PDB file of C-alpha atoms in Angstrom:
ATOM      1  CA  UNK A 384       0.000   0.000   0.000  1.00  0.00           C
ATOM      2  CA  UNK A 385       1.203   3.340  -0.928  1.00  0.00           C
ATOM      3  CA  UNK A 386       0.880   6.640   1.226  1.00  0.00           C
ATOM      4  CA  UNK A 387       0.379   9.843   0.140  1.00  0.00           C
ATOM      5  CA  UNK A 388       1.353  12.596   2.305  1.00  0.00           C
ATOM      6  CA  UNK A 389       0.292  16.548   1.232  1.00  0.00           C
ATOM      7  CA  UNK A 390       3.628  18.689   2.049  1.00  0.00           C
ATOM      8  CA  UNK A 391       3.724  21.945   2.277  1.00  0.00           C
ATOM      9  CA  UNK A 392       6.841  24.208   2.087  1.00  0.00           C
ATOM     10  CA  UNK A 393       7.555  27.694   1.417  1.00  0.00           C
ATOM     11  CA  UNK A 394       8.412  28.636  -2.337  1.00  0.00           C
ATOM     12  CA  UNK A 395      10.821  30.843  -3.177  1.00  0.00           C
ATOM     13  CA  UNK A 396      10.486  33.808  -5.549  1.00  0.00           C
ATOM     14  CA  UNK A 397      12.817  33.602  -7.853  1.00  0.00           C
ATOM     15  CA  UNK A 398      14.741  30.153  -8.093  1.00  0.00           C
ATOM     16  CA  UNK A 399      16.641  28.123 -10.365  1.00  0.00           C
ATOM     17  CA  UNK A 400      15.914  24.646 -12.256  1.00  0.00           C
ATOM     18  CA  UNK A 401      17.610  24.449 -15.140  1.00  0.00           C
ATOM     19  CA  UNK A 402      16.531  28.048 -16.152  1.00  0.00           C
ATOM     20  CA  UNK A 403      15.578  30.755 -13.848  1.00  0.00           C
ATOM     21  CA  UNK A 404      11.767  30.761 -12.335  1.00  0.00           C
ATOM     22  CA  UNK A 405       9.814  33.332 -10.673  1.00  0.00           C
ATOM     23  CA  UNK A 406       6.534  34.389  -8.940  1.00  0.00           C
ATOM     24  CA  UNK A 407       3.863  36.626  -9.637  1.00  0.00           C
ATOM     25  CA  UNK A 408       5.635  39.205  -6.997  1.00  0.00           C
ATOM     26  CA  UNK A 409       9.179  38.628  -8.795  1.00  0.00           C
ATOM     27  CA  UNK A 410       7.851  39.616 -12.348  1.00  0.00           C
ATOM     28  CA  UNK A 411       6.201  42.649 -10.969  1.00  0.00           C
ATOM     29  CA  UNK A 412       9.047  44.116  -9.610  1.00  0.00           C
ATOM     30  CA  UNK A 413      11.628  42.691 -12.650  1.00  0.00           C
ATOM     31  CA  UNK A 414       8.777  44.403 -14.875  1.00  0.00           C
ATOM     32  CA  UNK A 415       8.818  47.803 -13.301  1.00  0.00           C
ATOM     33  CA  UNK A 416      13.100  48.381 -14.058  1.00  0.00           C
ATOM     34  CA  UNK A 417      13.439  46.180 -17.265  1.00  0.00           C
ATOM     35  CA  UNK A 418      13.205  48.006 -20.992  1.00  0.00           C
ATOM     36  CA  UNK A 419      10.950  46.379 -23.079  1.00  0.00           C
ATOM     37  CA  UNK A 420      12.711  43.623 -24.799  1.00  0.00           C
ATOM     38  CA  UNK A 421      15.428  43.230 -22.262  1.00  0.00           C
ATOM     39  CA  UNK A 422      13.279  40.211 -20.615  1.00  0.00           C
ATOM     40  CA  UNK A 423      10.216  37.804 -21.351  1.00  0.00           C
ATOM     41  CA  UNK A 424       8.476  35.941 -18.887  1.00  0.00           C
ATOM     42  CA  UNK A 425       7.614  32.386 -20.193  1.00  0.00           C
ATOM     43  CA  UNK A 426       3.945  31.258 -18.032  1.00  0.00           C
ATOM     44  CA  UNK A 427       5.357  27.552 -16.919  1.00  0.00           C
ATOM     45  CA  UNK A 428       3.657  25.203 -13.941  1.00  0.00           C
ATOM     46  CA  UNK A 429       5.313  24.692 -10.672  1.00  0.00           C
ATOM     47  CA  UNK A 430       4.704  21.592  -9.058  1.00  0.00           C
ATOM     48  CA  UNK A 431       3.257  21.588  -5.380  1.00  0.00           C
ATOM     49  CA  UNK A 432       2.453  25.046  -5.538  1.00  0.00           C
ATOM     50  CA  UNK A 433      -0.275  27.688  -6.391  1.00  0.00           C
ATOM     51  CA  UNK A 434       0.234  30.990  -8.236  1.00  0.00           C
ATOM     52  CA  UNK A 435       1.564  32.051 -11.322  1.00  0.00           C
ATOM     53  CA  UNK A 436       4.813  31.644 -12.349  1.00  0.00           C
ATOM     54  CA  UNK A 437       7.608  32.091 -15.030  1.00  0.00           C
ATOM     55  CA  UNK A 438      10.506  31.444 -16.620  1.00  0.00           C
ATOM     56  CA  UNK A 439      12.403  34.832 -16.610  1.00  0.00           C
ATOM     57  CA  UNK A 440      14.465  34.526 -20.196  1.00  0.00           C
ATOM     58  CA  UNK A 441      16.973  36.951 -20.798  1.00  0.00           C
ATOM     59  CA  UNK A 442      16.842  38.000 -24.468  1.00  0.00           C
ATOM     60  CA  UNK A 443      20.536  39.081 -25.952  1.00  0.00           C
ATOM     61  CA  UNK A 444      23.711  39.219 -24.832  1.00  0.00           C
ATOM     62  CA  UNK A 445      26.322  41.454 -24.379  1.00  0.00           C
ATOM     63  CA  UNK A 446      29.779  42.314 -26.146  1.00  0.00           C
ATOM     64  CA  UNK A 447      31.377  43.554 -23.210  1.00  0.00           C
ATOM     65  CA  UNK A 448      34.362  41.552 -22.113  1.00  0.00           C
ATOM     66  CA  UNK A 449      37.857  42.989 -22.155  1.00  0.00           C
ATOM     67  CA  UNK A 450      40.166  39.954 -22.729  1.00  0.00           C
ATOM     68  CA  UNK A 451      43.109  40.888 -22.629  1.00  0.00           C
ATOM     69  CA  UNK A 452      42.244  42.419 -18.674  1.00  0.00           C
ATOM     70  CA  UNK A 453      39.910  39.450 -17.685  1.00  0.00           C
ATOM     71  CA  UNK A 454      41.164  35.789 -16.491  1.00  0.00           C
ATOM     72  CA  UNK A 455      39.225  32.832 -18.082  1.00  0.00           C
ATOM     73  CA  UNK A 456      39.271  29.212 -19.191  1.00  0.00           C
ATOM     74  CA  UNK A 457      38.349  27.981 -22.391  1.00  0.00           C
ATOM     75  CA  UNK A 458      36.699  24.732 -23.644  1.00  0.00           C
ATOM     76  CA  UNK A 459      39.445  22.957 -26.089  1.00  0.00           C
ATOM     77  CA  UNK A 460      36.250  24.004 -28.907  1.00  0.00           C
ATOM     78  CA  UNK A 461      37.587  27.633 -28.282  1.00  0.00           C
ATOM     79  CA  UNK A 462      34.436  28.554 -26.297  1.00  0.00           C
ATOM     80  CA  UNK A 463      34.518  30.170 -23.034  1.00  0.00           C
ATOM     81  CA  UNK A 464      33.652  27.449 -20.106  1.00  0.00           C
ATOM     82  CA  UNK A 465      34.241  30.038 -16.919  1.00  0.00           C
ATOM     83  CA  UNK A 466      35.968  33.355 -15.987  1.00  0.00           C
ATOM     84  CA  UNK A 467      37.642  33.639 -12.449  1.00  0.00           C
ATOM     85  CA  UNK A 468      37.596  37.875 -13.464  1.00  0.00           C
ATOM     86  CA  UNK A 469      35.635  39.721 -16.053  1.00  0.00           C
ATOM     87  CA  UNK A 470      36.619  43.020 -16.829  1.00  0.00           C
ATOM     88  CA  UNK A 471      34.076  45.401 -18.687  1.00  0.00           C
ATOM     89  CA  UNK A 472      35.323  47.465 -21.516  1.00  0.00           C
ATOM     90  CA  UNK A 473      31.826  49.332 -21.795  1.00  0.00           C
ATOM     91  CA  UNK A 474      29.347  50.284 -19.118  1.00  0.00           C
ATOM     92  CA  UNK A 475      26.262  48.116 -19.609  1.00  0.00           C
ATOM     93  CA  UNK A 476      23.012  49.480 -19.297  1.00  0.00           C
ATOM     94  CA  UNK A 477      21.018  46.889 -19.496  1.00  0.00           C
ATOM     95  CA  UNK A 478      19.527  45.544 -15.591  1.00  0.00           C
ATOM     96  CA  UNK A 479      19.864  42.054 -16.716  1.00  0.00           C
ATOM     97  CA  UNK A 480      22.252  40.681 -19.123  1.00  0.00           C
ATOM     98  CA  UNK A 481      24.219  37.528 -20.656  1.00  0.00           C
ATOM     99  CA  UNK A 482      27.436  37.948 -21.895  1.00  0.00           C
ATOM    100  CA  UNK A 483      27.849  37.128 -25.607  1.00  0.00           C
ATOM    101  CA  UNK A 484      30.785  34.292 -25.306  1.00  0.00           C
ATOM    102  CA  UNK A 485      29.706  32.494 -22.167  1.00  0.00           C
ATOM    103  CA  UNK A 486      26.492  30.507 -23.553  1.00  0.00           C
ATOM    104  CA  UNK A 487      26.191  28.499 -20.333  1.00  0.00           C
ATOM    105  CA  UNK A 488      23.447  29.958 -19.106  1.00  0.00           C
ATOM    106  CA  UNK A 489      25.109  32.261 -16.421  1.00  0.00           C
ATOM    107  CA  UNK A 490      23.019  35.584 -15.794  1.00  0.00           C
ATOM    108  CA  UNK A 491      24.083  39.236 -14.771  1.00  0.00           C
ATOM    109  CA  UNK A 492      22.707  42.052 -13.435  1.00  0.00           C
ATOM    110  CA  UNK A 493      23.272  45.444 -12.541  1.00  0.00           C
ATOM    111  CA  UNK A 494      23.896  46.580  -9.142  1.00  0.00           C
ATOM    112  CA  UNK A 495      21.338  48.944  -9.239  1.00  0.00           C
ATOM    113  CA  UNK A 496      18.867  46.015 -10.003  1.00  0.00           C
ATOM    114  CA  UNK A 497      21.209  43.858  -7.021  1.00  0.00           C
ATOM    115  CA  UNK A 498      19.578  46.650  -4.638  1.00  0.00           C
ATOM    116  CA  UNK A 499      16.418  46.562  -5.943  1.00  0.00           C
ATOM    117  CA  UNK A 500      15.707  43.172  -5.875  1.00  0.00           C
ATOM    118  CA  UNK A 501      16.879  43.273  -2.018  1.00  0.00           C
ATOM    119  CA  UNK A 502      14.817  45.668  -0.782  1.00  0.00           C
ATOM    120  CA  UNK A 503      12.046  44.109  -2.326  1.00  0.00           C
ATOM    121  CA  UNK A 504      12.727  41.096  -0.023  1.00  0.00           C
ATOM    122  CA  UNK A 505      12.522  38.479  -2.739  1.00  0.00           C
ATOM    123  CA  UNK A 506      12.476  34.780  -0.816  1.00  0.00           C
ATOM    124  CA  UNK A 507      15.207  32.889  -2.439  1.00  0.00           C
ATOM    125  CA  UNK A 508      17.053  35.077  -3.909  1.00  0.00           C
ATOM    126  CA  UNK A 509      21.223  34.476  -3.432  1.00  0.00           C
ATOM    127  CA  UNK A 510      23.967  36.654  -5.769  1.00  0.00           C
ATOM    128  CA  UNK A 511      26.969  34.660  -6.047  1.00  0.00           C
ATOM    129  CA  UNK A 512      29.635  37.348  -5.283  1.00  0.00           C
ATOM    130  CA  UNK A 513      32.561  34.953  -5.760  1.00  0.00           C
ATOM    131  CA  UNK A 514      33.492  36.119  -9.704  1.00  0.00           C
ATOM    132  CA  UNK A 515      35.490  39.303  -9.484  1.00  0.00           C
ATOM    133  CA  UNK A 516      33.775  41.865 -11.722  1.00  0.00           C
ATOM    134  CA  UNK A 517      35.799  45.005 -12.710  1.00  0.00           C
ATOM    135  CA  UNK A 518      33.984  47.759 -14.382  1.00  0.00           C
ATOM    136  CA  UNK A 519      34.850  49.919 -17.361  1.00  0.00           C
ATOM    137  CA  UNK A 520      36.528  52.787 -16.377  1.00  0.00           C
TER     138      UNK A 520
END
């Protein structure tokens, strides 16, 4: 005999599966500072839980990086696999962003939108401050 047990668990705004998801409350907020064409939201089901939510899908990337200043490893295809530093060599003014040679679906944003996104108390939400990121001067 098989039992089946109802669990209940708090969800997290914005989390990742293999692509970034996020609540009702999350796309609000990314909706008020985004440009128009910068992000879509992708409707998708979440298991166990009720509300609306998305996949937040980045559209375009950036040609920002500075090479020759940034410290990186390459697949032995020639593609970028990770960078320990990134160095800018233009200020991006996008809030989110991908960068152009790093198709692994890592995401950026500004750290205006880093503040925002705090003091909008978003549950789940963790930046990953361990990449070194220099800005253009």
């Amino acid at each position: 005999m098989t039992r089946k047990r109802e669990v209940s668990f708090p969800v997290a705004d914005i989390f990742f599966s293999d692509l970034p998801i996020c609540s009702e409350r999350a796309k609000e907020v990314i909706e008020s500072i985004c440009s128009e064409g910068e992000i879509e939201f992708l409707p998708c089901e979440v298991e166990a839980t009720e509300g609306n939510y998305y996949i937040l899908n980045v559209l375009g990337a950036e040609d920002c990086v500075d090479y020759d200043n940034s410290d990186f490893v390459r697949f032995s295809s020639g593609r970028i696999m990770f960078f320990n530093h990134i160095k800018f060599n233009k200020k991006i003014e996008r809030h989110f962003f991908r960068i152009t040679d790093l198709i692994n679906g890592f995401y950026f944003i500004s750290e205006e939108t880093k503040e925002i996104l705090e003091k909008a108390d978003l549950k789940g939400l963790v930046f990953d401050n361990s990449l070194f990121i220099e800005k253009s001067s």
